[in-house]
Each structure stands twice: as structure tokens, then as C-alpha cells.
XYZ file of C-alpha atoms in Angstrom:
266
model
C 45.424 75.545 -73.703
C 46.645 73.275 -76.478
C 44.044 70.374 -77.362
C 45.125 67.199 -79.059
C 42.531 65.407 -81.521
C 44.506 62.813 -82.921
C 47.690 63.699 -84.339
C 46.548 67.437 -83.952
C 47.357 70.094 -82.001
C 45.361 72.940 -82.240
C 45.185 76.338 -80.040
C 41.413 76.549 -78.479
C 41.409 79.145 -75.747
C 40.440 78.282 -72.378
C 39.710 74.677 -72.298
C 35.970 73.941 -71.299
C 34.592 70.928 -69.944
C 32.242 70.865 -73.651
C 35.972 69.715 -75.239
C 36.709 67.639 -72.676
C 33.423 65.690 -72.912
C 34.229 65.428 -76.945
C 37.039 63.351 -76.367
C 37.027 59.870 -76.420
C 40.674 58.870 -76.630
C 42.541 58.203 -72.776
C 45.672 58.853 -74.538
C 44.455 62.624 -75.523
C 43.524 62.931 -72.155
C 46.954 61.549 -70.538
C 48.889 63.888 -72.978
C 46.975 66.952 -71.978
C 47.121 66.059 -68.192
C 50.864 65.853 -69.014
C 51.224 69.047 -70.203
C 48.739 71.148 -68.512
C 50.008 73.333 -65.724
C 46.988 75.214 -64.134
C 45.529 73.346 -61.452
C 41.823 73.887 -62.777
C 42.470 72.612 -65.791
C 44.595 69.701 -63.952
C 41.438 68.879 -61.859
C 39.111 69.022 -65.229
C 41.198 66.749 -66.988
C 41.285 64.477 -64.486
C 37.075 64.968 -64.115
C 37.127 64.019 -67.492
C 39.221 60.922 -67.525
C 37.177 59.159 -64.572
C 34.193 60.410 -66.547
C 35.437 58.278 -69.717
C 37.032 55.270 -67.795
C 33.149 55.325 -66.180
C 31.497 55.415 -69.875
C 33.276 52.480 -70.946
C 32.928 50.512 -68.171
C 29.244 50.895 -68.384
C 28.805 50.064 -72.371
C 31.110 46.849 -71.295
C 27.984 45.902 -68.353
C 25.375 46.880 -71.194
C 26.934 44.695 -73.959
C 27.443 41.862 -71.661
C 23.898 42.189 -70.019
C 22.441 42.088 -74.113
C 24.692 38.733 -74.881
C 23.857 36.846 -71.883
C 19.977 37.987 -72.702
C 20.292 37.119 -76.294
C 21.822 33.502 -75.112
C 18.931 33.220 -72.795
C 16.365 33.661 -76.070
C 18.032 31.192 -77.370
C 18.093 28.518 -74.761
C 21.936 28.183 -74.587
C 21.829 29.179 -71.088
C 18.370 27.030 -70.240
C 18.431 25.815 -67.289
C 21.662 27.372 -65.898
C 22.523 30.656 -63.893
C 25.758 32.708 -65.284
C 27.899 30.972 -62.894
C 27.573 27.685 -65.079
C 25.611 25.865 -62.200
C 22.034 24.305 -62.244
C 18.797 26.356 -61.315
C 18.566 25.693 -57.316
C 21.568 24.447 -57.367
C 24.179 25.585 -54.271
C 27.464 26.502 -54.922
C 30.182 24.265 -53.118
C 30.292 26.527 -50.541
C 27.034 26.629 -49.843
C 26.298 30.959 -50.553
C 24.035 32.035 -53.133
C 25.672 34.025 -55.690
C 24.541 37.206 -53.835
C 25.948 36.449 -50.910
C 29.476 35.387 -52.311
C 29.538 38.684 -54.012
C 28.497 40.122 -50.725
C 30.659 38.372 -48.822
C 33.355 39.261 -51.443
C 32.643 42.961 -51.051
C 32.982 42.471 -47.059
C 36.422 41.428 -47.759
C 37.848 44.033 -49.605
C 36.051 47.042 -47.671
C 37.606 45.187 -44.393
C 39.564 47.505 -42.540
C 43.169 47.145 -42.429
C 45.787 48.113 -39.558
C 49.015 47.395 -41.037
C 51.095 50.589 -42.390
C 52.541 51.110 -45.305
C 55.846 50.200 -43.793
C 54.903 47.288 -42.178
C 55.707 43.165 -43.167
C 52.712 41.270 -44.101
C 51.207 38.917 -41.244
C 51.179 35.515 -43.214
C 54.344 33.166 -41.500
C 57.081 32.964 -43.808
C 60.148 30.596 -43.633
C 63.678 32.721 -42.541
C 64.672 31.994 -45.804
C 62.402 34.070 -47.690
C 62.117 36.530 -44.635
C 60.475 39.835 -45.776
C 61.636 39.223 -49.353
C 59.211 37.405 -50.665
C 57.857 37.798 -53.927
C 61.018 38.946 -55.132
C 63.265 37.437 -57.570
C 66.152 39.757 -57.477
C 68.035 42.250 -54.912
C 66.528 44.847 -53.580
C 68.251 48.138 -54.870
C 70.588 49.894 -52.198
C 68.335 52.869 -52.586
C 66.441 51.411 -49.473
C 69.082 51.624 -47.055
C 70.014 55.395 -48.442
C 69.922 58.298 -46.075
C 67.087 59.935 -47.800
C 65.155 56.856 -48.101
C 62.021 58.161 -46.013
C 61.955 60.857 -48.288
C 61.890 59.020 -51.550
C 59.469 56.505 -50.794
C 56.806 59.661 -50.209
C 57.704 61.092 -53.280
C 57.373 58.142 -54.861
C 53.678 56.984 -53.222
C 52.512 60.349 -53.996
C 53.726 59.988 -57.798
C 51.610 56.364 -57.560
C 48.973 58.517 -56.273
C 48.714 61.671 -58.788
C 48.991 59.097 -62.018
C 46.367 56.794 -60.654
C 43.853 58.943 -58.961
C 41.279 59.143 -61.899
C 41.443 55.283 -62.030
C 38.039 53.421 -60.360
C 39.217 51.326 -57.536
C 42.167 52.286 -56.965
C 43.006 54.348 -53.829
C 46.902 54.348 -53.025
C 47.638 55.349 -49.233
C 50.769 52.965 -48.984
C 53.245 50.307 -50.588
C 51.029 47.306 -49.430
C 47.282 46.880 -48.731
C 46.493 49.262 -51.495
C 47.829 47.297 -54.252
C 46.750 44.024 -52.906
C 43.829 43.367 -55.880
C 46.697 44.573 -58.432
C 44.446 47.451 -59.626
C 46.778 49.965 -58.745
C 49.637 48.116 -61.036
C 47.361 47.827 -63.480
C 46.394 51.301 -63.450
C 50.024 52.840 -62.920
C 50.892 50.839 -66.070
C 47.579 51.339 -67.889
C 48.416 55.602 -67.317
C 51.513 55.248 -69.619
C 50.645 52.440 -72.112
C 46.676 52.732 -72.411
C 47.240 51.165 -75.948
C 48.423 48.216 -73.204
C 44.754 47.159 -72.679
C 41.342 48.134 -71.545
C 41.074 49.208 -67.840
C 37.553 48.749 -67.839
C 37.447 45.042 -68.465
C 39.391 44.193 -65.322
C 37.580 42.466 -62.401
C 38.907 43.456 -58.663
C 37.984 40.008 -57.594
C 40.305 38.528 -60.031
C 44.040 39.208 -58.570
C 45.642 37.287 -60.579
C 44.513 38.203 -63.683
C 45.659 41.474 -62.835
C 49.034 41.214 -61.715
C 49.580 39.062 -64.360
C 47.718 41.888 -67.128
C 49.777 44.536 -65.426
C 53.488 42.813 -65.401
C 53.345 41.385 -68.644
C 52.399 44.535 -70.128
C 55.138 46.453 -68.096
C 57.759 43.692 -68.827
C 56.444 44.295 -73.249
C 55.951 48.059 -73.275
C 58.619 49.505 -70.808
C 61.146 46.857 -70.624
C 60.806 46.420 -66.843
C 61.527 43.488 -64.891
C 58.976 41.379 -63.481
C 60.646 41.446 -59.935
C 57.569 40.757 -58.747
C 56.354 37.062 -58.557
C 52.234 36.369 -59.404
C 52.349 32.716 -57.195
C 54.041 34.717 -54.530
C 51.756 37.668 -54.136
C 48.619 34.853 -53.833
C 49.748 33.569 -51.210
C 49.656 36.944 -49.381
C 46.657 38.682 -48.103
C 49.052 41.483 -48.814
C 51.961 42.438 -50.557
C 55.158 43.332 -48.784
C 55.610 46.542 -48.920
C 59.543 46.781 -49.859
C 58.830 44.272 -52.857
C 56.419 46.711 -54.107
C 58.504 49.664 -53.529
C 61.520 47.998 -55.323
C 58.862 46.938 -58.395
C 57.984 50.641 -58.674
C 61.118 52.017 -58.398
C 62.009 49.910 -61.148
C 59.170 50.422 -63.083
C 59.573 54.444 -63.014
C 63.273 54.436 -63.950
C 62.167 52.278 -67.171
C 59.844 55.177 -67.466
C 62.585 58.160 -67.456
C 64.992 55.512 -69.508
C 62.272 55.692 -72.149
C 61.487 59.340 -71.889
C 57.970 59.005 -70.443
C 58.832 60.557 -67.265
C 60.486 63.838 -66.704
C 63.308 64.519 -64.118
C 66.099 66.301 -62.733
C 67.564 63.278 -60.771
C 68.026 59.639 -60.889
C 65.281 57.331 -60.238
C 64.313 57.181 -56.741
């Protein structure tokens, strides 16, 4: 096995998880994942990958934990919680901050019927019909004979570049990227140099689609199809506009040589 350091390449042996641990860069660890072809050393990589994304998210809770004690000390904070309001204060909606986290956490683990190939339940207008939150035609791909087959092979790709990602879990085109996590990471896999992962809050959709589009739109030339306003307004996304979005954003991807294949985008 090859390891990069840097700009390096150098010829170690069998890779061990002692090498692994050494390495601090996510784009070392994306280029090796790339080019590794044993499974074992596939599923190490990977290990190694959540194990950094984990790392950094922690030293991000510690440093924030130290400035919001040091502004404490210094009585810039007197008198207020972190949420800006008054000691004993209620928020407007009348939950502690403990229970609007909890109740936030409620939300998202809510189970979810709907399929990946099913429209989202908010009402929309027959105008924008099952197209909203797109600005542009849908590719013909969708009505394609194979088009089944595709759109597996193409949640499955979703799912192998984002699985060492925390919170992010893709089973389908719709619920799964509703917090815009998996965008974010899908994008974050091929441009880490895009921004840090770590910082992003799952509560926050719209910083996140936005994070993820802009940097997609900047790094890989892809269209932002998708529309930020649109996608708040939906509990979920539908699943064709996110289908469309990725099949744009992977043929980008092979345009720019980032993605290997034998056929067209799918």
C-alpha cells in the first residue's frame, strides 16, 4: 500500500491502523480511499476518516466550551444564558433550552414512511407540481429505460462517498438529505479544502444547503438546480429534484476528472 504524506508518496508495506492514526489531513485519507482496492484496507480507511472527522469535531466543542468560559470570567456574558436571553427568562415559545434541543432531537429521529420514490406531502400549486425546488428541466435520463437501475447506482455511490461522514445516513433521494448534511458531505468528500465538516450544525438547514451549493456551484462548476427558499418550505425534499441535483453534480465530477467511468453520467 502506497501512503501519501503531503506531496509524498512513499511504499510502506501493509498499511496499519498506527499510519492511519498519524494522519491528520482528510484529503490523504480521500486519496488513499480512492486508490485502495482491498476491502480491509477500504474499511480501515474509512475507520480512520470517521475517527478524524470525530477528533475535530470534539477540539471545535472544547474550544468553544473554553471561550464561552473565558467570556463568563469576564462578565461579558453576566447575566445571560448562550442563547442571548436573560437568566429565568422563557424563550418565546415557552421550552427551556433543554427541551427545545430535546424537542429538536424528537424531530429529526421521527420516523418517516415516505420512500425514496415518493412526492413530498406539503400541498403544492399544479404549477409547480412535483418540480419544485427546481430551476431548470429535469434531464431525460428520468424517463430512460434503465432509469430504475441508475438511480440505485447512483444512491449507492451517495452512500459509499458519504458513509464515514457523522449524520449522514443515505437510504433514499428524499428524507435523508432533508438537514442538507448529506450535500454537504457528498461535496465536502471531493473538495474538503471546500470547508470544515465539523463546524456544521444539523439544526441549521439552511446554512447547509446554502454551504454545500455554493461550494459545488465554486469548486465543480455545477449548477445550483436546487433552490435554498424552496427546500424550507419542505419537510422534505422531492426526491426527483434531488436526483436531478446529483446527477448533475457527479457528471461535473467525471467532466473534471474526479470521478472515474466507463459511461456517461447517469
Amino acid at each position: 500500500m502506497e501512503t501519501e504524506i503531503g506531496d509524498k508518496t512513499a511504499s510502506v508495506g501493509p498499511l496499519t491502523q498506527e499510519q492511519l492514526a498519524a494522519i491528520q489531513d482528510e484529503q490523504v485519507l480521500n486519496n488513499m480511499l480512492d486508490k485502495a482496492v482491498d476491502f480491509e484496507e477500504r474499511r480501515m480507511i474509512r475507520a480512520a476518516m470517521r475517527e478524524l472527522l470525530k477528533k475535530k469535531r470534539e477540539q471545535r466543542d472544547r474550544e468553544r466550551a473554553e471561550r464561552q468560559q473565558d467570556l463568563r470570567q469576564r462578565g461579558v456574558c453576566a447575566g445571560r444564558n448562550p442563547a442571548g436571553q436573560s437568566l429565568g427568562q422563557k424563550p418565546a415559545n415557552g421550552l427551556s433550552s433543554t427541551q427545545q434541543h430535546t424537542h429538536r432531537a424528537a424531530q429529526a429521529k421521527s420516523p418517516n414512511l415516505s420512500s425514496a420514490g415518493s412526492s413530498p406531502k406539503a400541498p403544492t400549486s399544479p404549477a409547480r407540481s412535483s418540480a419544485v425546488g427546481v430551476k431548470v428541466h429535469r434531464s431525460s435520463a428520468l424517463g430512460g429505460p434503465n432509469t430504475k437501475d441508475v438511480k440505485q447506482m447512483l444512491l449507492d455511490w451517495c452512500r459509499a462517498k458519504t458513509e464515514p461522514y457523522e449524520g449522514v445516513d443515505i437510504q433514499n433521494f428524499s428524507s435523508s438529505w432533508a438537514d442538507g448534511l448529506a450535500f454537504c458531505a457528498l461535496v465536502h468528500r471531493f473538495f474538503p479544502e471546500g470547508f470544515d465538516y465539523c463546524t456544521l450544525d444539523p439544526y441549521d438547514r439552511r446554512a447547509n444547503f446554502e454551504k454545500a451549493f455554493k461550494t459545488a456551484e465554486r469548486l465543480a462548476d455545477c449548477s445550483p438546480l436546487l433552490d435554498v427558499d424552496d427546500l424550507m418550505r419542505m419537510r422534505e425534499p422531492d426526491w426527483k429534484c434531488v436526483y436531478t441535483y446529483i446527477q448533475e453534480f457527479y457528471r461535473c465530477l467525471v467532466e473534471k476528472g474526479l470521478v472515474k467511468t466507463k459511461k456517461k453520467t447517469p
